[in-house]
Tab-separated table of C-alpha atoms in Angstrom:
chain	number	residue	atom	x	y	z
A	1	UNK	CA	-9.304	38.488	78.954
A	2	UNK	CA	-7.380	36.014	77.182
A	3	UNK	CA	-8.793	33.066	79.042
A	4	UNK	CA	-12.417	33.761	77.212
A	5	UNK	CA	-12.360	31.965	73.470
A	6	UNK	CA	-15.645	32.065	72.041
A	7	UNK	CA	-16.362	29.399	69.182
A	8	UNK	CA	-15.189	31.906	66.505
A	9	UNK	CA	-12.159	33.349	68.094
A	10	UNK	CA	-10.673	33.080	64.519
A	11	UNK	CA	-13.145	35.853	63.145
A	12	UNK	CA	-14.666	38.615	65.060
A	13	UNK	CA	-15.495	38.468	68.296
A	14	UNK	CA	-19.261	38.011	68.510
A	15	UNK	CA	-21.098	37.516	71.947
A	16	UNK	CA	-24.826	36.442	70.708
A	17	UNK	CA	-25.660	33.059	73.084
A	18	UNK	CA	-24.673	31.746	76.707
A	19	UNK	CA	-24.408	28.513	74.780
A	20	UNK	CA	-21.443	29.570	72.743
A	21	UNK	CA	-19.785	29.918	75.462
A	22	UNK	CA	-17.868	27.520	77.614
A	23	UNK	CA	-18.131	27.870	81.360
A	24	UNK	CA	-14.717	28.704	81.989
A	25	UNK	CA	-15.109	31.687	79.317
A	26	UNK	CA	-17.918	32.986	81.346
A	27	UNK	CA	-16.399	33.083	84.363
A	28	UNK	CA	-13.582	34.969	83.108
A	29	UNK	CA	-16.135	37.639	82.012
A	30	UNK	CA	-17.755	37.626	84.998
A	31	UNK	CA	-14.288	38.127	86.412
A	32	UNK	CA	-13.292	41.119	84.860
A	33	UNK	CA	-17.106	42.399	85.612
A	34	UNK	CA	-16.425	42.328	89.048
A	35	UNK	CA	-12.752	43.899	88.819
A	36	UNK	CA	-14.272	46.598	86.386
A	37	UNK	CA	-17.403	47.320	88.678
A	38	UNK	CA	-14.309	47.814	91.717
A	39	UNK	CA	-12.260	50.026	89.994
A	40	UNK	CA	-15.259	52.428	88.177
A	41	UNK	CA	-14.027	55.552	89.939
A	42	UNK	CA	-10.344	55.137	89.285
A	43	UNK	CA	-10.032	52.900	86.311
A	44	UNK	CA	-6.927	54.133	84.069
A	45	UNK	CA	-6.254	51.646	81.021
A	46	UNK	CA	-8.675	52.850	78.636
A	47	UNK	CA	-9.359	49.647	76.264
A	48	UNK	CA	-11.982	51.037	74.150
A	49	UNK	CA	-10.076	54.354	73.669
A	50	UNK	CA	-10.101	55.195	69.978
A	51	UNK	CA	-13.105	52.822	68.724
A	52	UNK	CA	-16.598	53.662	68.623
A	53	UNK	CA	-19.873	50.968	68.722
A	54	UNK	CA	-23.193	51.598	66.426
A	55	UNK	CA	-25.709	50.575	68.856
A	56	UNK	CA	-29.075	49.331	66.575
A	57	UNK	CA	-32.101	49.604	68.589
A	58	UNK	CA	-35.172	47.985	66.857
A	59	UNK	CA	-37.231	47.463	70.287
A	60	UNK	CA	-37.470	50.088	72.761
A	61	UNK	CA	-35.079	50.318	75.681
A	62	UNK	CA	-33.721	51.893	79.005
A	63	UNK	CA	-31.414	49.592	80.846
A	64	UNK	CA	-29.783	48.374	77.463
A	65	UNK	CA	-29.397	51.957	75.524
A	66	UNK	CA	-28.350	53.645	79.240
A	67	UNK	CA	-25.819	50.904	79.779
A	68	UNK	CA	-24.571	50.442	77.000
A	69	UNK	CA	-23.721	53.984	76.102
A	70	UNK	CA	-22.513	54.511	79.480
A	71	UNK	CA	-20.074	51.640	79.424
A	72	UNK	CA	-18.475	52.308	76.195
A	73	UNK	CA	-17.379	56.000	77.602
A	74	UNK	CA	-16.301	54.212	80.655
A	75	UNK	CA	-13.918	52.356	78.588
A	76	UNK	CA	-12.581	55.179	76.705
A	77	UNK	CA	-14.810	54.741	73.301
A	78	UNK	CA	-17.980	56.213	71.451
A	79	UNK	CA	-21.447	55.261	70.625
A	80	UNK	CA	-23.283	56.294	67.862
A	81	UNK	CA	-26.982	55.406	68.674
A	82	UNK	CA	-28.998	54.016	65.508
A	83	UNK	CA	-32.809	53.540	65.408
A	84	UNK	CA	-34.221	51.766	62.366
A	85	UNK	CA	-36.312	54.309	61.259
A	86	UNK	CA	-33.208	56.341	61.037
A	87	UNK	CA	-31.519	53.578	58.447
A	88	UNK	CA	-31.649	52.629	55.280
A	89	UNK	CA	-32.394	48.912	56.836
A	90	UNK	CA	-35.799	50.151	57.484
A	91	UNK	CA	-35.992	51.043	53.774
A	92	UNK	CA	-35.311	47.232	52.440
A	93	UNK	CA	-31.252	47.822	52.595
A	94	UNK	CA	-30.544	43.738	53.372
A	95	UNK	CA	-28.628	42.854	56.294
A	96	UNK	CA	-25.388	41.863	54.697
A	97	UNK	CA	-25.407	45.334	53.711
A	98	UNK	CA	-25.518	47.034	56.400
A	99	UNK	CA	-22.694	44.698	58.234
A	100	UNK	CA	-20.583	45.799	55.009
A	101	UNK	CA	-20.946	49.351	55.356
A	102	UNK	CA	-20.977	49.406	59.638
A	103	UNK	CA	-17.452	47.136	59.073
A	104	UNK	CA	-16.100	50.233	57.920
A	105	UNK	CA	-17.261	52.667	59.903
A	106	UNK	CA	-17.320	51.521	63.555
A	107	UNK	CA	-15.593	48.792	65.848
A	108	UNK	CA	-18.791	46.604	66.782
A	109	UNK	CA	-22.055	46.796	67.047
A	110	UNK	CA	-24.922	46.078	69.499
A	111	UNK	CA	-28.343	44.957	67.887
A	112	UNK	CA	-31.248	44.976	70.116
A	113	UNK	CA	-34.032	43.582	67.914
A	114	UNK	CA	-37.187	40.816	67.713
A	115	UNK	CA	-35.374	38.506	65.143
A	116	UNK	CA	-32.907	36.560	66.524
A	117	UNK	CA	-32.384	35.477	62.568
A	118	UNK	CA	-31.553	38.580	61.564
A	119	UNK	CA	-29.313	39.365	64.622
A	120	UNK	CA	-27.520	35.845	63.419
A	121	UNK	CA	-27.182	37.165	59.726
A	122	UNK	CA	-25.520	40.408	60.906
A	123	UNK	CA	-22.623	38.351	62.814
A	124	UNK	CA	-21.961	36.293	59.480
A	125	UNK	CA	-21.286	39.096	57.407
A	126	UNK	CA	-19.947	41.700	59.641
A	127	UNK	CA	-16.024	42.138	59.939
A	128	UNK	CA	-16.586	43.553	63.955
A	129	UNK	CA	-17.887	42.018	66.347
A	130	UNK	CA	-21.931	41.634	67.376
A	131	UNK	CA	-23.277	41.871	70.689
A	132	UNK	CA	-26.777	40.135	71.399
A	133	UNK	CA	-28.627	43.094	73.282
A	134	UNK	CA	-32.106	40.979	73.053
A	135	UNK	CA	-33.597	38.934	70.510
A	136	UNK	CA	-37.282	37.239	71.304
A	137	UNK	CA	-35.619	34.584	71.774
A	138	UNK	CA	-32.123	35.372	74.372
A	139	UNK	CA	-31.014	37.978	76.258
A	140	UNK	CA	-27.644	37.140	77.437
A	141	UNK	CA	-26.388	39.973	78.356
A	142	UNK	CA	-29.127	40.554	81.599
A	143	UNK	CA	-28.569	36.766	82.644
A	144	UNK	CA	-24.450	37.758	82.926
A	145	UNK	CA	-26.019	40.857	84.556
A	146	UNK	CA	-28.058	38.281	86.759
A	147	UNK	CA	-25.036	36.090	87.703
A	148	UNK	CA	-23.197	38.471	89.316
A	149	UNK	CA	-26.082	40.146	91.380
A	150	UNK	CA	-26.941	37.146	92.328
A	151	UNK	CA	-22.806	35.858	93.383
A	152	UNK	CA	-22.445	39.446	95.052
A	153	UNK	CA	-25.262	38.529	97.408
A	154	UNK	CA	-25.503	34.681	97.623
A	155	UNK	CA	-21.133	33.521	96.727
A	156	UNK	CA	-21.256	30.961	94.327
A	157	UNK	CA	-24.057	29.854	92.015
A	158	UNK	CA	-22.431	26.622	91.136
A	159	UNK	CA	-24.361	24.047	92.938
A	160	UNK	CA	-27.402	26.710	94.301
A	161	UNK	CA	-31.379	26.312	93.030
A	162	UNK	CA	-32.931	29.271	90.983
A	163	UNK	CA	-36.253	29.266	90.305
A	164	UNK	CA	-38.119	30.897	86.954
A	165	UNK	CA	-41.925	31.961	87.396
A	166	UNK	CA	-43.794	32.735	84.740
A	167	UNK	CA	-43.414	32.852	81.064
A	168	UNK	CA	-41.046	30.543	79.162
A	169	UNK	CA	-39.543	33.650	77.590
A	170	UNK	CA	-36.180	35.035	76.244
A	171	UNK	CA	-35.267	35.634	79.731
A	172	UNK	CA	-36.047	32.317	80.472
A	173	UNK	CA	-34.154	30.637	77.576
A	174	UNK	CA	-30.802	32.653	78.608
A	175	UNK	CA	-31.351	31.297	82.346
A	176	UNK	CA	-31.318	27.253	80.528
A	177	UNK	CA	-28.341	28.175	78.780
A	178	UNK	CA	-26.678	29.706	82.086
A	179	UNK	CA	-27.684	26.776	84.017
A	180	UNK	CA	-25.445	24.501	81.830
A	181	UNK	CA	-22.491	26.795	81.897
A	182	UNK	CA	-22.317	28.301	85.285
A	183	UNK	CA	-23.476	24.401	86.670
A	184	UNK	CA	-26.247	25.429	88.975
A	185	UNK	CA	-30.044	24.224	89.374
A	186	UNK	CA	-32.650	25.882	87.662
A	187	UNK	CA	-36.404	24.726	88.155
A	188	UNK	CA	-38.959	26.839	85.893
A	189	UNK	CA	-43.054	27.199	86.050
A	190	UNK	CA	-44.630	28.246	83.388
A	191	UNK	CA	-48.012	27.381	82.561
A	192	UNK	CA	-49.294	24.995	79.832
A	193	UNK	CA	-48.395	26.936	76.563
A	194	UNK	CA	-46.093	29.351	77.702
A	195	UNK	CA	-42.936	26.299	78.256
A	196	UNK	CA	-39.918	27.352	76.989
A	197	UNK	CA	-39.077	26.131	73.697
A	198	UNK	CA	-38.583	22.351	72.925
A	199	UNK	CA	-35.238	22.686	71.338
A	200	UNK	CA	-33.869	24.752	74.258
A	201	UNK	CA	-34.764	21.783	76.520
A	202	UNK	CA	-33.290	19.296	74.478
A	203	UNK	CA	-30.175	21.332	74.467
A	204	UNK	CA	-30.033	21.549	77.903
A	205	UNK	CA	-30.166	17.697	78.431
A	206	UNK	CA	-27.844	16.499	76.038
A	207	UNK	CA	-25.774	19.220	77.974
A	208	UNK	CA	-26.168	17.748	81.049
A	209	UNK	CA	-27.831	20.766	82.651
A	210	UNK	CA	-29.744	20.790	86.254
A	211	UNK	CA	-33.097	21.887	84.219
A	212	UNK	CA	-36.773	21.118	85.333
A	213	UNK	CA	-40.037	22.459	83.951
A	214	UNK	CA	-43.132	22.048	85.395
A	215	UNK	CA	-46.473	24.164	86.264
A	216	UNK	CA	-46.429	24.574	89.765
A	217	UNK	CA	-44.599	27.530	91.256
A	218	UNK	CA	-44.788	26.467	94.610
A	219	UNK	CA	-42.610	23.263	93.360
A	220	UNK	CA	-40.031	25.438	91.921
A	221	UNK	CA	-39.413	27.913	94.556
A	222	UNK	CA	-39.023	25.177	97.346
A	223	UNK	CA	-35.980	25.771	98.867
A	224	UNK	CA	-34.231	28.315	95.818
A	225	UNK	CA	-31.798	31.017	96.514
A	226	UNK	CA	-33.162	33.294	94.020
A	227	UNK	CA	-36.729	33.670	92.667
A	228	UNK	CA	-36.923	35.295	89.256
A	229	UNK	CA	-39.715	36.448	86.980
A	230	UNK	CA	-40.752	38.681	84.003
A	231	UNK	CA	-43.510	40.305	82.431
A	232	UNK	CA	-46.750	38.492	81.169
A	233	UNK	CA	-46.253	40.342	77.802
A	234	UNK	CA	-42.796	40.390	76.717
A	235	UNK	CA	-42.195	42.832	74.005
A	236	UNK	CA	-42.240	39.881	71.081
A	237	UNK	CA	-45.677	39.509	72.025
A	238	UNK	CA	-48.969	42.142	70.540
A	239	UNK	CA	-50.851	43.653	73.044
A	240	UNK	CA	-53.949	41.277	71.461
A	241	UNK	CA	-52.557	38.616	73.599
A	242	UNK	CA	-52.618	40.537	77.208
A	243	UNK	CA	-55.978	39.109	78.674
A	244	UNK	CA	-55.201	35.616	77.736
A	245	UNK	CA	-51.681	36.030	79.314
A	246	UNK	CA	-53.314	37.428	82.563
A	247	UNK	CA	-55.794	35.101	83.213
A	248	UNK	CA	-52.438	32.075	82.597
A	249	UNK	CA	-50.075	33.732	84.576
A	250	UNK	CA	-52.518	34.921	87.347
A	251	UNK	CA	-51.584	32.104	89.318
A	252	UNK	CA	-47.779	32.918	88.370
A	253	UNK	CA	-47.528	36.534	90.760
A	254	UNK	CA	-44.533	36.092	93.109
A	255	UNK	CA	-45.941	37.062	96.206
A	256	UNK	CA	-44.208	37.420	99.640
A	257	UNK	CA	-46.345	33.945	100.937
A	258	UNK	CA	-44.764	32.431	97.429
A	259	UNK	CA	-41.115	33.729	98.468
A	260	UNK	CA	-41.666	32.310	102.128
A	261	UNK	CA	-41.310	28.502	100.088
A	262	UNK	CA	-37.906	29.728	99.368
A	263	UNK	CA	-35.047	28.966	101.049
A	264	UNK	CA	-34.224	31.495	103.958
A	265	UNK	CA	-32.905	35.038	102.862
A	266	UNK	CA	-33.863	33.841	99.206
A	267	UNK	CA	-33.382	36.928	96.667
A	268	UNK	CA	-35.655	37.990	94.152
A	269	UNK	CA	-34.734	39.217	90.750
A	270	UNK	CA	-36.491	40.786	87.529
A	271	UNK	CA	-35.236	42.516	84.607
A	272	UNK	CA	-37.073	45.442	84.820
A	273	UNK	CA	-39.428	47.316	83.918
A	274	UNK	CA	-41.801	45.546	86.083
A	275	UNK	CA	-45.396	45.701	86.675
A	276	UNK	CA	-46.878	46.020	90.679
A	277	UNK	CA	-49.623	43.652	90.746
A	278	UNK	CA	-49.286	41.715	88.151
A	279	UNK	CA	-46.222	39.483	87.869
A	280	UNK	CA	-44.792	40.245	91.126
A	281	UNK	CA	-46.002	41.943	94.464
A	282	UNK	CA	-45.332	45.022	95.313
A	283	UNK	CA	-44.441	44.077	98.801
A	284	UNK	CA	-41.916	41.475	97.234
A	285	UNK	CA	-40.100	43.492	94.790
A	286	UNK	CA	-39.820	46.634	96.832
A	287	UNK	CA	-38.936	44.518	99.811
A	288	UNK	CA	-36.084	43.101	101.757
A	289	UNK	CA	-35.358	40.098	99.245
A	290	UNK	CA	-35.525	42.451	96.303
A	291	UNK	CA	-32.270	43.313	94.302
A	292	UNK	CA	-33.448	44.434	91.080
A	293	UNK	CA	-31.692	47.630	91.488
A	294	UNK	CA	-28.441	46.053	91.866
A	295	UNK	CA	-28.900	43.810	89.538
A	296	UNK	CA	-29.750	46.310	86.678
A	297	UNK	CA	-26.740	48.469	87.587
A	298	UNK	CA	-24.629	45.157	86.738
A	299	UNK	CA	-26.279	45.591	83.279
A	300	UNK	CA	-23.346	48.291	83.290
A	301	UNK	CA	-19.937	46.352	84.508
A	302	UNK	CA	-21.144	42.646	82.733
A	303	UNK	CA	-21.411	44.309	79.531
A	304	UNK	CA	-18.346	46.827	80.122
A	305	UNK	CA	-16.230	43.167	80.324
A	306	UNK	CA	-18.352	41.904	77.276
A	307	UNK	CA	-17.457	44.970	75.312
A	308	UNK	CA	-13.760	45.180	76.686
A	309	UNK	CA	-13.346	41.428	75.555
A	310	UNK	CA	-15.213	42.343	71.929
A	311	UNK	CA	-13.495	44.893	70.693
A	312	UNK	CA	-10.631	45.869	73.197
């Protein structure tokens, strides 16, 4: 894993953004992903053995507490599973604080949480490294999950066309930042007010990156390899805002005519947990194109190469 340097290889070895990242470190990840995912049943150097990662989990979870847990043991460490109500940080303890005190105790830690500014202020003061396991406003761990789902089943994404339907989310955000490291085409519809965020836009032109927004879904599914969506109400959002969202997005389901404007054999991916009748069809997510099972499986092996690069 020595080919992967992330902008502070001098300090701890934090994984919070795609963007800190340069291509070439990404595909060294996804690399060892795939040789870790190969050799699950019979894997014998151990490169966690001995350390143990505080997992913080302010948001609720499956796929990120399962994995996560799971992979650590994999690779020969522990987890010790925090909840905020079970910590002094949901007391007023500050941030800097707790990275003082975790330092000592564990080898890294995982943060799943709705402040990306407080996931930010953990990685300058902690001594270990910090893993991003969602913020509202990334989730970079699921896109390196989506990569290699998506290079299992289609080769290569350098060069190929996703396309993002829906909300101009976390998800979303992670997907601009892939686009412009892993050099493939990403076309997103989200309607008015739900765009992704100015700023991540910006950074993906002065990057270079193969990133279109519009509002038309049938415009960015023509001719994609991979349709991808997400929930109308992301976790960030109060449940005050769910019959506004689902009169926007309504036009937004992917539906099995809206995967026929995709290219042929087209795959469709969501992060899970996903909602029948809403954001996607059941016909289309339980279907042939459908490989959201696979793809939250590689939850596991992404972040097992993630963790082994952190902290082994």
């Amino acid at each position: 894993m020595s080919a992967v340097l992330s902008l502070q290889e001098s300090g701890p070895r934090h994984f919070l953004d795609l963007k800190d990242f340069s291509g070439e470190a990404l595909r060294a990840l996804l690399t060892s992903a795939a040789t870790l995912k190969r050799s699950r049943r019979n894997l014998t150097k151990k490169p966690l053995a001995g350390k143990t990662l505080a997992m913080i989990f302010e948001k609720p979870s499956t796929r990120t507490r399962v994995s996560f847990e799971v992979a650590v043991k994999e690779l020969g460490g522990e987890a010790v599973v925090l909840s905020s109500k079970d910590m002094q940080i949901g007391r007023g303890e500050t941030i800097a604080d707790t990275a003082n005190v975790l330092s000592r105790f564990v080898h890294g830690i995982m943060l799943r949480t709705d402040s990306a500014e407080k996931l930010h202020e953990l990685a300058r003061h902690a001594r270990i490294p910090v893993i991003n396991g969602l913020t509202e406003l990334s989730h970079p761990c699921q896109i390196m999950a989506d990569i290699l789902t998506f290079e299992e089943h289609k080769g290569p994404v350098e060069g190929q066309k996703i396309a993002w339907v829906g909300d101009g989310n976390n998800v979303a955000a992670s997907f601009i930042e892939a686009a412009a490291r892993f050099k493939f085409s990403l076309r997103l519809a989200c309607p008015a007010g739900y765009m992704p965020r100015a700023e991540m836009l910006d950074w993906a032109k002065e990057e270079g990156a193969d990133v279109e927004v519009g509002i038309d879904p049938d415009w960015a599914v023509e001719n994609a390899a991979c349709v991808v969506t997400d929930t109308w109400l992301s976790m960030s959002d109060s449940e005050g805002q769910a019959a506004a969202r689902a009169a926007a997005f309504a036009p937004y389901q992917v539906t099995a005519a809206l995967m026929e404007k995709a290219a042929p054999e087209a795959i469709f991916q969501h992060c899970l947990p996903a909602h029948r009748g809403e954001e996607v069809a059941a016909e289309v997510i339980d279907g042939p194109a459908s490989v959201v099972f696979d793809e939250a499986e590689n939850r596991l092996h992404a972040q097992k190469a993630i963790l082994a690069w952190a902290m082994g």
